[in-house]
Short mmCIF file of C-alpha atoms and ligand atoms in Angstrom, two decimals:
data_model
loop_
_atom_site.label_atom_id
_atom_site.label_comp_id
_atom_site.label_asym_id
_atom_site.label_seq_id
_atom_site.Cartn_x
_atom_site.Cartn_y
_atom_site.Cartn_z
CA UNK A 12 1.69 -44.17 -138.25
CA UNK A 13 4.02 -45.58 -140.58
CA UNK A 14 3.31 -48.91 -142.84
CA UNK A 15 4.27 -52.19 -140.87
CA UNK A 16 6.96 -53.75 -142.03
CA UNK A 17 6.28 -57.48 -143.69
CA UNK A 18 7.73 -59.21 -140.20
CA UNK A 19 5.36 -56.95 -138.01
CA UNK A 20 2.49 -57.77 -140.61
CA UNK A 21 3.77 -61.39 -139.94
CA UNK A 22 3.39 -61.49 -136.51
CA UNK A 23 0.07 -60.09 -135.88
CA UNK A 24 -1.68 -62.59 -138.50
CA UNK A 25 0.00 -65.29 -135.96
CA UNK A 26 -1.93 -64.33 -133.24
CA UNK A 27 -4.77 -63.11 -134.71
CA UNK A 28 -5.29 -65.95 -136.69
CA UNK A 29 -4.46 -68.63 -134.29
CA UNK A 30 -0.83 -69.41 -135.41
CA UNK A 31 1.53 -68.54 -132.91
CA UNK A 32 0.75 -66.81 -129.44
CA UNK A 33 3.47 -65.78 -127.22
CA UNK A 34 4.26 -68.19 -124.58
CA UNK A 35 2.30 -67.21 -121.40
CA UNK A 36 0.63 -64.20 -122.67
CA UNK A 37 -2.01 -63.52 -119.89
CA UNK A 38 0.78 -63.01 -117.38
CA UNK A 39 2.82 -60.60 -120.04
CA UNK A 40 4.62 -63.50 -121.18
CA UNK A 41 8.03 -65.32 -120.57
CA UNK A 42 10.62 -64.65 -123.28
CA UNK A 43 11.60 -66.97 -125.81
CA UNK A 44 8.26 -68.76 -125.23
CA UNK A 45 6.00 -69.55 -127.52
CA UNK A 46 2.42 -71.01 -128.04
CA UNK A 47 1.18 -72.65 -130.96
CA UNK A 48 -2.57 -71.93 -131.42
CA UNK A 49 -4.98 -74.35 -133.32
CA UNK A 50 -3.60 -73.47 -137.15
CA UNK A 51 -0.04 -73.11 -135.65
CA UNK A 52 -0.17 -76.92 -134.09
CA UNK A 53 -1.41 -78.03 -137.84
CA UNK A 54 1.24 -76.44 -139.68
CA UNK A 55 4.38 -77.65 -137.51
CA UNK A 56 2.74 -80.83 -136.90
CA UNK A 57 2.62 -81.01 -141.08
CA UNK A 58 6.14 -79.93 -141.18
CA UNK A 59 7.23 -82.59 -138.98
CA UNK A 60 4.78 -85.34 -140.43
CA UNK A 61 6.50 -84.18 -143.86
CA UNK A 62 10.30 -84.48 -142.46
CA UNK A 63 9.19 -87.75 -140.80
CA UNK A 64 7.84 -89.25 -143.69
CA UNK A 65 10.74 -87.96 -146.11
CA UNK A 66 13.82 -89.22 -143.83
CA UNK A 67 12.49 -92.34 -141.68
CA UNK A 68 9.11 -93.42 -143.40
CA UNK A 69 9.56 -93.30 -147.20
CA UNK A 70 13.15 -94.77 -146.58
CA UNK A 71 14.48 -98.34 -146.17
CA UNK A 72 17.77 -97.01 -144.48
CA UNK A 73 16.83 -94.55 -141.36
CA UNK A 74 14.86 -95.51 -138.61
CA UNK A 75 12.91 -93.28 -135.73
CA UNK A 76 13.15 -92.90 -131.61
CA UNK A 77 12.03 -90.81 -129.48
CA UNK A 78 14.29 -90.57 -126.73
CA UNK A 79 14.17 -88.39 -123.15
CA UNK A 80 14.22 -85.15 -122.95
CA UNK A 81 16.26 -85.59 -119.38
CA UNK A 82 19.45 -87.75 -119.74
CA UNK A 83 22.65 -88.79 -117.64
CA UNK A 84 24.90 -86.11 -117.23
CA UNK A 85 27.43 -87.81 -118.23
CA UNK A 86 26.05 -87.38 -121.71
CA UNK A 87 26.60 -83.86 -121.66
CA UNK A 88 30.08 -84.10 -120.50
CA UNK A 89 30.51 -86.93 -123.06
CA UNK A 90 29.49 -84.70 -125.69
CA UNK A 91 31.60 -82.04 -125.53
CA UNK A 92 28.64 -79.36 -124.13
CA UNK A 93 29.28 -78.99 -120.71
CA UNK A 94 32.38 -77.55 -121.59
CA UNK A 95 31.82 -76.12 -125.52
CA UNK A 96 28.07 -75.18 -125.49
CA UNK A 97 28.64 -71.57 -124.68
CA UNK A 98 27.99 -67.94 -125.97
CA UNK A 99 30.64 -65.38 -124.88
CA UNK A 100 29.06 -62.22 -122.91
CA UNK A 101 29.84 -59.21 -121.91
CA UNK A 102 28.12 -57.40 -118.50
CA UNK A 103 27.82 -53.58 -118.57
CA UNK A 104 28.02 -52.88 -114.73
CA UNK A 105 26.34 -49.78 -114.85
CA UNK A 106 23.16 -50.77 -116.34
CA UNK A 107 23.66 -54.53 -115.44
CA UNK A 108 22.52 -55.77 -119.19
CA UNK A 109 24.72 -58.54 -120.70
CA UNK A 110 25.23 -59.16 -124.50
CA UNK A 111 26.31 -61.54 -126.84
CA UNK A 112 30.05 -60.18 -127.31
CA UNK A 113 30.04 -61.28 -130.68
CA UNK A 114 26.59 -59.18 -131.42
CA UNK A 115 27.82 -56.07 -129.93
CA UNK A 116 27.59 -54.85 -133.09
CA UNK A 117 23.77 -55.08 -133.20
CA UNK A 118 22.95 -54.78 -129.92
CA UNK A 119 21.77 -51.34 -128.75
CA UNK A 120 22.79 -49.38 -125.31
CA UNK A 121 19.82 -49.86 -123.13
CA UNK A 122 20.38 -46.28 -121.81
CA UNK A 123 20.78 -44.37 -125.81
CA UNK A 124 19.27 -46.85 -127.86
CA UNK A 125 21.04 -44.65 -130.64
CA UNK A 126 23.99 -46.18 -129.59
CA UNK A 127 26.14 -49.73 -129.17
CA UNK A 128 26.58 -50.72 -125.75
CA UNK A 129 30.17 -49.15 -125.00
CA UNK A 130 29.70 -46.45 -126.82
CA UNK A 131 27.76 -44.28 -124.37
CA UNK A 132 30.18 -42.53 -121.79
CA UNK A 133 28.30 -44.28 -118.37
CA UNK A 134 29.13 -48.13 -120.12
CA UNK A 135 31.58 -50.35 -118.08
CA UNK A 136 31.73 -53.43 -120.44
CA UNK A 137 33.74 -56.45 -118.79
CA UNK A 138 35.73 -58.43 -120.41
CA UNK A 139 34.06 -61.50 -122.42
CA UNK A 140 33.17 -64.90 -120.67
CA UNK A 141 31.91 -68.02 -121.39
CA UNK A 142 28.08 -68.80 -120.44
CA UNK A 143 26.99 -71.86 -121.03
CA UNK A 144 23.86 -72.28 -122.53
CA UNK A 145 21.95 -75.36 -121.01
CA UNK A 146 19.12 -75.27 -118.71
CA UNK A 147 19.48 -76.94 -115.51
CA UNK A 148 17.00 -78.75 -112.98
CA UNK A 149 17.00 -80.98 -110.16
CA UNK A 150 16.09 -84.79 -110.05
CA UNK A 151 14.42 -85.62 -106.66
CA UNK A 152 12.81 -83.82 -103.53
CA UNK A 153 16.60 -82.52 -102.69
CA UNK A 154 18.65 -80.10 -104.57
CA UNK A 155 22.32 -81.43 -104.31
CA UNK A 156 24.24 -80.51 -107.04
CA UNK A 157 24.44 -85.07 -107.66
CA UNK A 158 20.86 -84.55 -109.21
CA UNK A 159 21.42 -81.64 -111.50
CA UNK A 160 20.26 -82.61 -115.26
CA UNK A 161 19.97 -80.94 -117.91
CA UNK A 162 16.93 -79.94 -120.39
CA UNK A 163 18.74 -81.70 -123.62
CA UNK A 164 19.92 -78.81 -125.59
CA UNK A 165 19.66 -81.08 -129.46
CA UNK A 166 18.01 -84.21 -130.17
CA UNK A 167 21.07 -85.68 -131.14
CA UNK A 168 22.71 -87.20 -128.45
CA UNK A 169 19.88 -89.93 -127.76
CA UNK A 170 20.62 -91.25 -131.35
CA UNK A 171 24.34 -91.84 -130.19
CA UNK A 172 23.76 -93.11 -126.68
CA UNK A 173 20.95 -95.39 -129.06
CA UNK A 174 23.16 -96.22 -131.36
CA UNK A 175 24.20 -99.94 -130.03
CA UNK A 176 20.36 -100.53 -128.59
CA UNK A 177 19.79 -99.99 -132.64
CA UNK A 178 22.14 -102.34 -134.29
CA UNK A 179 21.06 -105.02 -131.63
CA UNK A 180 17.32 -104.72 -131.82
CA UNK A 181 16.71 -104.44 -135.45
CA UNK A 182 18.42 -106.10 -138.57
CA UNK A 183 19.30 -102.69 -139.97
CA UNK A 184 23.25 -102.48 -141.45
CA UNK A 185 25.90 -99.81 -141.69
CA UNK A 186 25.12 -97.50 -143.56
CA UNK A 187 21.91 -96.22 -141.58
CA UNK A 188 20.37 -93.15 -139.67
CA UNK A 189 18.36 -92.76 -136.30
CA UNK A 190 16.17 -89.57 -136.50
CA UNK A 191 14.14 -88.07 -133.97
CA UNK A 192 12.46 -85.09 -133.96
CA UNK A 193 11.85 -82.97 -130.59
CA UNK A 194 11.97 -80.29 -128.11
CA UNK A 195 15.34 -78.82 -126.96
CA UNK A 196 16.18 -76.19 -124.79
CA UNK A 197 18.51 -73.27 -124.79
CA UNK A 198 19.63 -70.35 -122.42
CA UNK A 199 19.45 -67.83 -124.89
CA UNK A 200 20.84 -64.71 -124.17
CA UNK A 201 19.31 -62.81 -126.92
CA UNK A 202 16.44 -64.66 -128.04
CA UNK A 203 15.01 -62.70 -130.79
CA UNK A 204 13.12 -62.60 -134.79
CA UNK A 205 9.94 -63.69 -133.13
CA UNK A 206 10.05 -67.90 -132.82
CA UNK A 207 13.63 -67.46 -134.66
CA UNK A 208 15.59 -67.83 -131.99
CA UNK A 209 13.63 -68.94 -128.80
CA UNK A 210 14.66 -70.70 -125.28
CA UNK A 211 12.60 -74.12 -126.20
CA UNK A 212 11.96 -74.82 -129.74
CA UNK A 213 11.94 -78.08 -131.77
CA UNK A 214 14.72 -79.75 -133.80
CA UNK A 215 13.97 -82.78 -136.20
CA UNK A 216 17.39 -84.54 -136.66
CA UNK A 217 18.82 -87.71 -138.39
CA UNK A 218 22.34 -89.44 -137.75
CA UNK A 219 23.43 -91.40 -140.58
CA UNK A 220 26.24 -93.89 -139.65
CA UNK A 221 28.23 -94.91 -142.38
CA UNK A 222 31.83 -96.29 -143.53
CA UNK A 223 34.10 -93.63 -143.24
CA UNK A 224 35.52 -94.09 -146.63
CA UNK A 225 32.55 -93.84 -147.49
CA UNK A 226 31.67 -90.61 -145.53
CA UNK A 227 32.14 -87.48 -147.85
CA UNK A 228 30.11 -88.97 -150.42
CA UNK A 229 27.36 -89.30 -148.04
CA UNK A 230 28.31 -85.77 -146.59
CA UNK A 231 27.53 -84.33 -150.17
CA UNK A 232 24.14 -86.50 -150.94
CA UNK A 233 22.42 -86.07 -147.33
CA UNK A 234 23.69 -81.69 -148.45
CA UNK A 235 21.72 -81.97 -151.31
CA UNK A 236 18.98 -83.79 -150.50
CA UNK A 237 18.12 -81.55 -147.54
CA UNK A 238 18.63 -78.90 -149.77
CA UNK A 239 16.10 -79.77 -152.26
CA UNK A 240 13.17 -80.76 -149.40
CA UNK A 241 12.95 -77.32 -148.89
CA UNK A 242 12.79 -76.30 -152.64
CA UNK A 243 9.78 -79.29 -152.46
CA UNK A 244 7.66 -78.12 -150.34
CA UNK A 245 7.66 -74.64 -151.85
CA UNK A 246 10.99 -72.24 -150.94
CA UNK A 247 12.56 -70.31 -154.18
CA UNK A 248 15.41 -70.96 -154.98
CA UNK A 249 16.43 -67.18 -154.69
CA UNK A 250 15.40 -67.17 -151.25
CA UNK A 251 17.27 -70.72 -150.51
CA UNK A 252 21.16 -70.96 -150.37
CA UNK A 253 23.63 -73.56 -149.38
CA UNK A 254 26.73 -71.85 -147.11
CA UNK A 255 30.09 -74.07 -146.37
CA UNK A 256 31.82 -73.07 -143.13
CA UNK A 257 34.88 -71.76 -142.89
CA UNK A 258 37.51 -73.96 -140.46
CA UNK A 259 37.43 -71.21 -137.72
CA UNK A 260 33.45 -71.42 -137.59
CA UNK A 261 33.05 -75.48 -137.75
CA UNK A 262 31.85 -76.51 -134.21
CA UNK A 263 34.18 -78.47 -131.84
CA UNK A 264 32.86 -81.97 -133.35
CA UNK A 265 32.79 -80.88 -136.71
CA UNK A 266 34.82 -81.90 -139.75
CA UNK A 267 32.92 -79.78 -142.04
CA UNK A 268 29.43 -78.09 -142.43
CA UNK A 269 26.84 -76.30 -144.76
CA UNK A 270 23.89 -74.30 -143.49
CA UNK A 271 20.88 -74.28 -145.75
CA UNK A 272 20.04 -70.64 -144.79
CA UNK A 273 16.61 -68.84 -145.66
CA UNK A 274 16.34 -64.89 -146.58
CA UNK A 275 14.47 -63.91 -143.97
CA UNK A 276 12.88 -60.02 -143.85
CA UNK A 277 15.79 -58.99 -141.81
CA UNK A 278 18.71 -61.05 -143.54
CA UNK A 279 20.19 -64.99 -143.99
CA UNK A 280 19.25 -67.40 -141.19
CA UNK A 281 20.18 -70.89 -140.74
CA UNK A 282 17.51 -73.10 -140.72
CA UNK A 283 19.55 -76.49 -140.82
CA UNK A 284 22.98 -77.70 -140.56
CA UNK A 285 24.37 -80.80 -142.32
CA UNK A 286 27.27 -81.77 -140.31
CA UNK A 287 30.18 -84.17 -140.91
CA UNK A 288 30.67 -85.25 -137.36
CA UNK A 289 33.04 -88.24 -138.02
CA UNK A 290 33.66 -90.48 -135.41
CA UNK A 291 33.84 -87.69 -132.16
CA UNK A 292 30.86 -88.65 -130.99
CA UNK A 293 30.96 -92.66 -130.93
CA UNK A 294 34.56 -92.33 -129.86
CA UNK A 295 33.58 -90.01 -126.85
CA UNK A 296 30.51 -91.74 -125.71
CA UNK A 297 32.82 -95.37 -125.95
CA UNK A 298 35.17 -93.77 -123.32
CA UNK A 299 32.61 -92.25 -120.65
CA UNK A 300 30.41 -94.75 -120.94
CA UNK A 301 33.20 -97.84 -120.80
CA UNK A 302 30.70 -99.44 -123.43
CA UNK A 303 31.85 -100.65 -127.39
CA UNK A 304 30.28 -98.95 -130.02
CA UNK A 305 32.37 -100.39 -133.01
CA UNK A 306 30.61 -102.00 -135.48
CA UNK A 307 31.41 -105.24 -137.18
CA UNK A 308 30.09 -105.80 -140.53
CA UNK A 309 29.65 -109.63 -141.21
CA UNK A 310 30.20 -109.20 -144.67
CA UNK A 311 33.67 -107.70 -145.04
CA UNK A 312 34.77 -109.36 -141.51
CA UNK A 313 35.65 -105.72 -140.66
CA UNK A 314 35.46 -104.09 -137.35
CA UNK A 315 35.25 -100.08 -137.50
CA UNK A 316 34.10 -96.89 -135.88
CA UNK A 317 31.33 -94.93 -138.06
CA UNK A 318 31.54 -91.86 -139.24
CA UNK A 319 28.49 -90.18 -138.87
CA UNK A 320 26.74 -87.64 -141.16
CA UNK A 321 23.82 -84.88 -139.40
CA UNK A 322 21.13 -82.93 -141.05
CA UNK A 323 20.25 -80.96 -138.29
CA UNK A 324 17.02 -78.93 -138.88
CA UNK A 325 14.75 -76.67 -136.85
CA UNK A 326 10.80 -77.72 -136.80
CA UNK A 327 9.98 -74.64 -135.90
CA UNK A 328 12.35 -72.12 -137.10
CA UNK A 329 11.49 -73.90 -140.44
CA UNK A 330 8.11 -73.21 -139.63
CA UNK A 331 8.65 -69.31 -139.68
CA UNK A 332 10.49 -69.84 -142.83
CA UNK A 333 7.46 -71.13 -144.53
CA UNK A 334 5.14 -68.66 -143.30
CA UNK A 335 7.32 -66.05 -144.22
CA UNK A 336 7.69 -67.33 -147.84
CA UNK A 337 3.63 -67.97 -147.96
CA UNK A 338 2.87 -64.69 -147.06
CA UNK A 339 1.39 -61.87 -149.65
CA UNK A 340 -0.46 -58.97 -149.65
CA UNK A 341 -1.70 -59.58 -153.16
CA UNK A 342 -3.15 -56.93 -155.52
CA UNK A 343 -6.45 -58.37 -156.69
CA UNK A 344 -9.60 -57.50 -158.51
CA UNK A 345 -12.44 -58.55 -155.99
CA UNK A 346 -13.95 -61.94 -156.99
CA UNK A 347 -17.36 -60.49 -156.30
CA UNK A 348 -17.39 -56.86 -156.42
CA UNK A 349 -15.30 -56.87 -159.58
CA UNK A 350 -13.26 -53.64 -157.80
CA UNK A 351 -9.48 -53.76 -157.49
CA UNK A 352 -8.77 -54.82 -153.72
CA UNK A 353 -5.66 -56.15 -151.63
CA UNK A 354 -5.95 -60.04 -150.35
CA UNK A 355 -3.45 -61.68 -147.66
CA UNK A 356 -2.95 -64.74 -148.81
CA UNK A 357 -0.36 -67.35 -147.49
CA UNK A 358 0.45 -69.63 -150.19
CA UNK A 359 1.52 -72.42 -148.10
CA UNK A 360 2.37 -75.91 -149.56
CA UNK A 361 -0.68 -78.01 -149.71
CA UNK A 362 1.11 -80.48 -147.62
CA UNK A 363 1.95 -77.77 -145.25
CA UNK A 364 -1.18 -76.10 -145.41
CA UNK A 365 -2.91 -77.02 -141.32
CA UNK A 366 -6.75 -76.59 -143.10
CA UNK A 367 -6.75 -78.72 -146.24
CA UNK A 368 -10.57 -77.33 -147.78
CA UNK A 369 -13.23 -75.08 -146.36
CA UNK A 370 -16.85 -75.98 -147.24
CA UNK A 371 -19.63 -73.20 -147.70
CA UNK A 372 -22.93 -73.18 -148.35
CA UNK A 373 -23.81 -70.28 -150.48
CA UNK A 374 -26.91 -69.01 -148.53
CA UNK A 375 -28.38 -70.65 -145.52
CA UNK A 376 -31.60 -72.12 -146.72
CA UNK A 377 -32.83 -74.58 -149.75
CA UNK A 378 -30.99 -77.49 -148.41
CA UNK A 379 -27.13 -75.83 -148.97
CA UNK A 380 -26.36 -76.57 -145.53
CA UNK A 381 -27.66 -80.29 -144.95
CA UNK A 382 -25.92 -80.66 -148.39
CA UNK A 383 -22.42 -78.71 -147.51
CA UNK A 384 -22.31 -80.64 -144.10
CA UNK A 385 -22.76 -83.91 -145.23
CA UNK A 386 -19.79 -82.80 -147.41
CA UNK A 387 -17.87 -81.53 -144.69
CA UNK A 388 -18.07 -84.64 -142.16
CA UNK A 389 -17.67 -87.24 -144.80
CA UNK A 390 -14.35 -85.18 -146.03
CA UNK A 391 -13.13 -85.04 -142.47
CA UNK A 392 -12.76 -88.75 -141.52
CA UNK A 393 -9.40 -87.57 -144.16
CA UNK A 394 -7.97 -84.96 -143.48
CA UNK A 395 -8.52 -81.17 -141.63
CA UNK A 396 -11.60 -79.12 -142.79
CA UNK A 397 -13.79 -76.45 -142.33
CA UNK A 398 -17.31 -75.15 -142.24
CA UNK A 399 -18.27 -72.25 -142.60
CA UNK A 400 -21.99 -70.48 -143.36
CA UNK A 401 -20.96 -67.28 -141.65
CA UNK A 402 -21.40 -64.08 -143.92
CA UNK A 403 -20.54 -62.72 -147.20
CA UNK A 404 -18.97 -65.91 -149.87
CA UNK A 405 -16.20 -63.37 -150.71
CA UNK A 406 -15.86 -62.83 -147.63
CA UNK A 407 -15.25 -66.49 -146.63
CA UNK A 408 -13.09 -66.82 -148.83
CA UNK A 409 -10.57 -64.20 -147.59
CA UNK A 410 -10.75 -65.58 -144.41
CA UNK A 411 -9.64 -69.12 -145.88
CA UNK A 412 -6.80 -67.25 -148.18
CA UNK A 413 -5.03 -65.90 -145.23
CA UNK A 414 -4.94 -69.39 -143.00
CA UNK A 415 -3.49 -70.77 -146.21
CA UNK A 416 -6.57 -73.37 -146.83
CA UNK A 417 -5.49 -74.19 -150.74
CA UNK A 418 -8.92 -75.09 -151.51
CA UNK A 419 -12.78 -73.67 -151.18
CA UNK A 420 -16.14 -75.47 -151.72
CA UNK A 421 -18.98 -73.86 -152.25
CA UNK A 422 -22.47 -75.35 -152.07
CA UNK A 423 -25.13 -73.44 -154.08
CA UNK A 424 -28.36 -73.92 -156.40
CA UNK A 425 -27.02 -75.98 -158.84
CA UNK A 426 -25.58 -78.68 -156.69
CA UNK A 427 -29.40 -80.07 -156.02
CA UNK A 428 -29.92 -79.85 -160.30
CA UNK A 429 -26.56 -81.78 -161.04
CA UNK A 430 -24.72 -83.00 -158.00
CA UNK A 431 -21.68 -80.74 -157.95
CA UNK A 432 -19.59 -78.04 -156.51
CA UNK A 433 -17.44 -75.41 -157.20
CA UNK A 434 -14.12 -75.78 -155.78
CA UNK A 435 -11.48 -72.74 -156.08
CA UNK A 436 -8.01 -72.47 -156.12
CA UNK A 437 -6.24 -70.18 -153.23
CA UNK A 438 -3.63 -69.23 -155.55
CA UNK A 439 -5.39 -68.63 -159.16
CA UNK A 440 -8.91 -67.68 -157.52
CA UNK A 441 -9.65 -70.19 -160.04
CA UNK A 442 -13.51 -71.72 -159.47
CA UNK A 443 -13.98 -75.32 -161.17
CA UNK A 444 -17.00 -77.30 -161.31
CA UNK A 445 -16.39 -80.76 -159.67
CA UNK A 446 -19.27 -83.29 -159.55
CA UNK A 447 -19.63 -84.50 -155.44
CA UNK A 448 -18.94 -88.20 -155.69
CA UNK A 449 -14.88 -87.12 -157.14
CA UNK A 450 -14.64 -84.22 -154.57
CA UNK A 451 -12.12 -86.32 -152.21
CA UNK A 452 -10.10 -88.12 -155.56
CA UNK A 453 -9.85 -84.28 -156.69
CA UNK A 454 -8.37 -83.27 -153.65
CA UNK A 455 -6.25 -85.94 -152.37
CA UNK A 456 -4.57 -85.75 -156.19
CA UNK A 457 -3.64 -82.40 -155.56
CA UNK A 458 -3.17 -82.67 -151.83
CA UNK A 459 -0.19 -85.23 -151.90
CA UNK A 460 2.24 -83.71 -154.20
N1 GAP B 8 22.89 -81.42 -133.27
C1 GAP B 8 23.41 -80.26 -133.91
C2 GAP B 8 22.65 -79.04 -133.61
O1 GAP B 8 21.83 -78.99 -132.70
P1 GAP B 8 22.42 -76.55 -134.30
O2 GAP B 8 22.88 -75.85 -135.54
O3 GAP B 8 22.82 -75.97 -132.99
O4 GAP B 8 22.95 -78.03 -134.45
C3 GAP B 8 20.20 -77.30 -135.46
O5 GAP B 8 20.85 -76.69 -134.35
C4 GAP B 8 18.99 -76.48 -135.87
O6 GAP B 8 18.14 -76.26 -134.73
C5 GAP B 8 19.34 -75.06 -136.35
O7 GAP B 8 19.70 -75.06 -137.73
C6 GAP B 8 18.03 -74.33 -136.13
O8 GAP B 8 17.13 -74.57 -137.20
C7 GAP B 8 17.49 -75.00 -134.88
N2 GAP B 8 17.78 -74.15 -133.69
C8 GAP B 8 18.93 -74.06 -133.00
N3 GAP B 8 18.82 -73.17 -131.99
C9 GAP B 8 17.56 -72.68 -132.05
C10 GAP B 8 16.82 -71.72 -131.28
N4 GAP B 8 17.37 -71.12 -130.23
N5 GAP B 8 15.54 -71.46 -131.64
C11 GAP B 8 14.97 -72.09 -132.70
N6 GAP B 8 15.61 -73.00 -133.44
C12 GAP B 8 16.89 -73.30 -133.14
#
């Protein structure tokens, strides 16, 4: 059998750990599905807890929505995707599969794997069309083709059709961003890289409204903040780059674009756009909708269009980007046995991480586990942790290293002499003594940075 590669290794510690199950999975699954299982739900819900707090929370200028996931169709046509959202494919009539004509390249022939579709002498590739790539359902008990809606395929467009409901319900001024973060929902053809690329995923997106002299500048600092919140919460910068589009790649709304793109196993991937989107969008929703959405700053006595600047980001692609950057198999010498050994460890981001400490007794007996639990439930009116008594302390201790838990308690014969613990590190295996009555200051220091 030969050695898993890193991605395979990946994806079976998802499921077998309770990160990420495929969508469906009793009935063989549905793909570009996916479930999150109980660590999996911690970690996104920490990545989007972290975005949220970073753009809306911890900022005076950008404020959040949630808007529906349905909207008027109208929207869609407003916006440029009923028309633009679409993936050119190809059909091979003999074999009836259809590919992404631009990833011909790396698709393979469904009959000779060995080969690209075309190349095998029974292909009849058609010619490329368009295939648009939102979902459709039907409003009501009667499907007419009046109450066909859409499954919103970005988060974006409720911040524009919000964008007057905004300025008139709150004092904020120009220059200001609505974020929301989400599910969307796209017809993929080729959904693929595990939860890379799947049919309904999550976005977390801002749209800053600004002057539009004032617009590149803001273009460049919303760039390199995004940029550097990644870098934060524990990507290397060798893994972490910055990519400008070139004009025949910008999008339909765009004015310009950089990708912050992550070095996956199999290559670069995009895990958020930042998007100068000037004034398309405000300007297209003004004439389907009939409604103004200038803006009149009472200042400068000027009326004016904004430009608007997007960080568009992926809560869950960016999820797979930190797991993928956590994950080592880690040569070790065994913290009991003293023998050289291999430990999976995911060093995850102690913001990221979903289980924040594990508490152990050492042995089940001379009051470790009254003491451990009384630990345990007074530590969990803060924030997620676990108990465990179960086996082998090394043991336990692996188990922790590969959900990513940064920190370990352990409860043992001196904690009755002198009322402490020993807490260790996930990363330097490190064991400190730390006296009960600090335990939460000790971790909430080194939880919050
Ligand atoms: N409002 C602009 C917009 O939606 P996008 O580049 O199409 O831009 C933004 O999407 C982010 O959403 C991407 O950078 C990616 O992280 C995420 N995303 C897009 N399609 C996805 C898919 N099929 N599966 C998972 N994430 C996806």
């Amino acid at each position: 059998m030969p050695e898993p590669t890193v991605m395979e290794k990946i994806v079976s510690l998802c499921k077998r750990r309770g990160f990420i199950y495929p969508g469906s999975d009793i009935y063989g699954g549905l793909q570009g599905t996916w479930d999150y299982g109980p660590l999996g739900v911690e970690l996104l819900r920490n990545i989007k807890n972290a975005w949220w707090r970073d753009m809306v929370t911890g900022r005076d200028d950008v404020v959040g929505i949630e808007t529906a996931i349905l909207m008027n169709r109208t929207v869609w046509q407003a916006s440029g995707h009923e028309v633009n959202f679409t993936d050119p494919l190809v059909d091979c009539k003999a074999c009836k599969a259809r590919f992404r004509a631009d990833q011909i390249d790396e698709s393979q022939c469904p009959r000779k794997p060995s080969k690209k579709p075309g190349e095998h002498t029974d292909c009849q590739l058609t010619e490329a069309r368009k295939f648009n790539m939102m979902l459709k359902t039907t409003l009501g008990p009667v499907e007419e083709s009046g109450q066909e809606v859409f499954l919103r395929p970005e988060t974006a467009q409720g911040m524009f059709v919000n964008f007057k409901n905004v300025c008139d319900s709150t004092r904020i001024k120009v220059p200001f961003g609505i974020a929301q973060m989400g599910k969307s929902f796209r017809n993929e053809i080729t959904p693929k890289q595990f939860i890379f690329r799947s049919r309904e995923f999550e976005q977390m997106e801002m749209e800053f409204f600004c002057h539009p002299s004032t617009s590149l500048e803001w273009y460049a600092t919303w760039r390199d903040a995004r940029f550097k919140w990644y870098k934060d919460l524990g990507i290397k910068s060798d893994k972490l780059r910055l990519r400008e589009h070139a004009k025949e790649e910008l999008s339909h709304y765009s004015q310009g674009t950089s990708d912050i793109e992550y070095l996956f196993p199999w290559g670069w991937g995009e895990l958020e756009g930042i998007a100068h989107r000037g004034d398309y969008d405000l300007k297209q929703h003004m004439q389907y909708s009939g409604k103004d959405l200038s803006y009149f700053n009472d200042e400068t006595k000027e009326r004016f269009i904004p430009h608007v600047i997007e960080p568009a980001a992926g809560a869950t692609r960016s999820l797979l980007a930190f797991l993928c950057e956590a994950y080592e198999d880690q040569k070790i010498v065994d913290e009991e046995s003293k023998k050289e050994d291999t430990r999976t460890v995911l060093h995850l981001h102690p913001r990221l991480a979903p289980v924040k400490a594990a508490i152990f007794p050492l042995v089940k007996k001379d009051g470790m586990p009254e003491r451990a639990m009384a630990i345990y439930k007074d530590l969990q009116k803060h924030f997620p942790v676990f108990y465990d008594e179960k086996g082998a302390v090394g043991r336990r201790y692996r188990r922790q290293d590969e959900a990513g838990t940064p920190f370990c308690l352990t409860i043992d014969g001196q904690t009755a002499q002198d009322n402490s613990v020993t807490v260790r590190d996930r990363d330097s295996m490190a064991q400190q003594r730390v006296a009960c009555d600090k335990i939460l200051l000790y971790l909430l220091e080194r939880l919050t940075v």
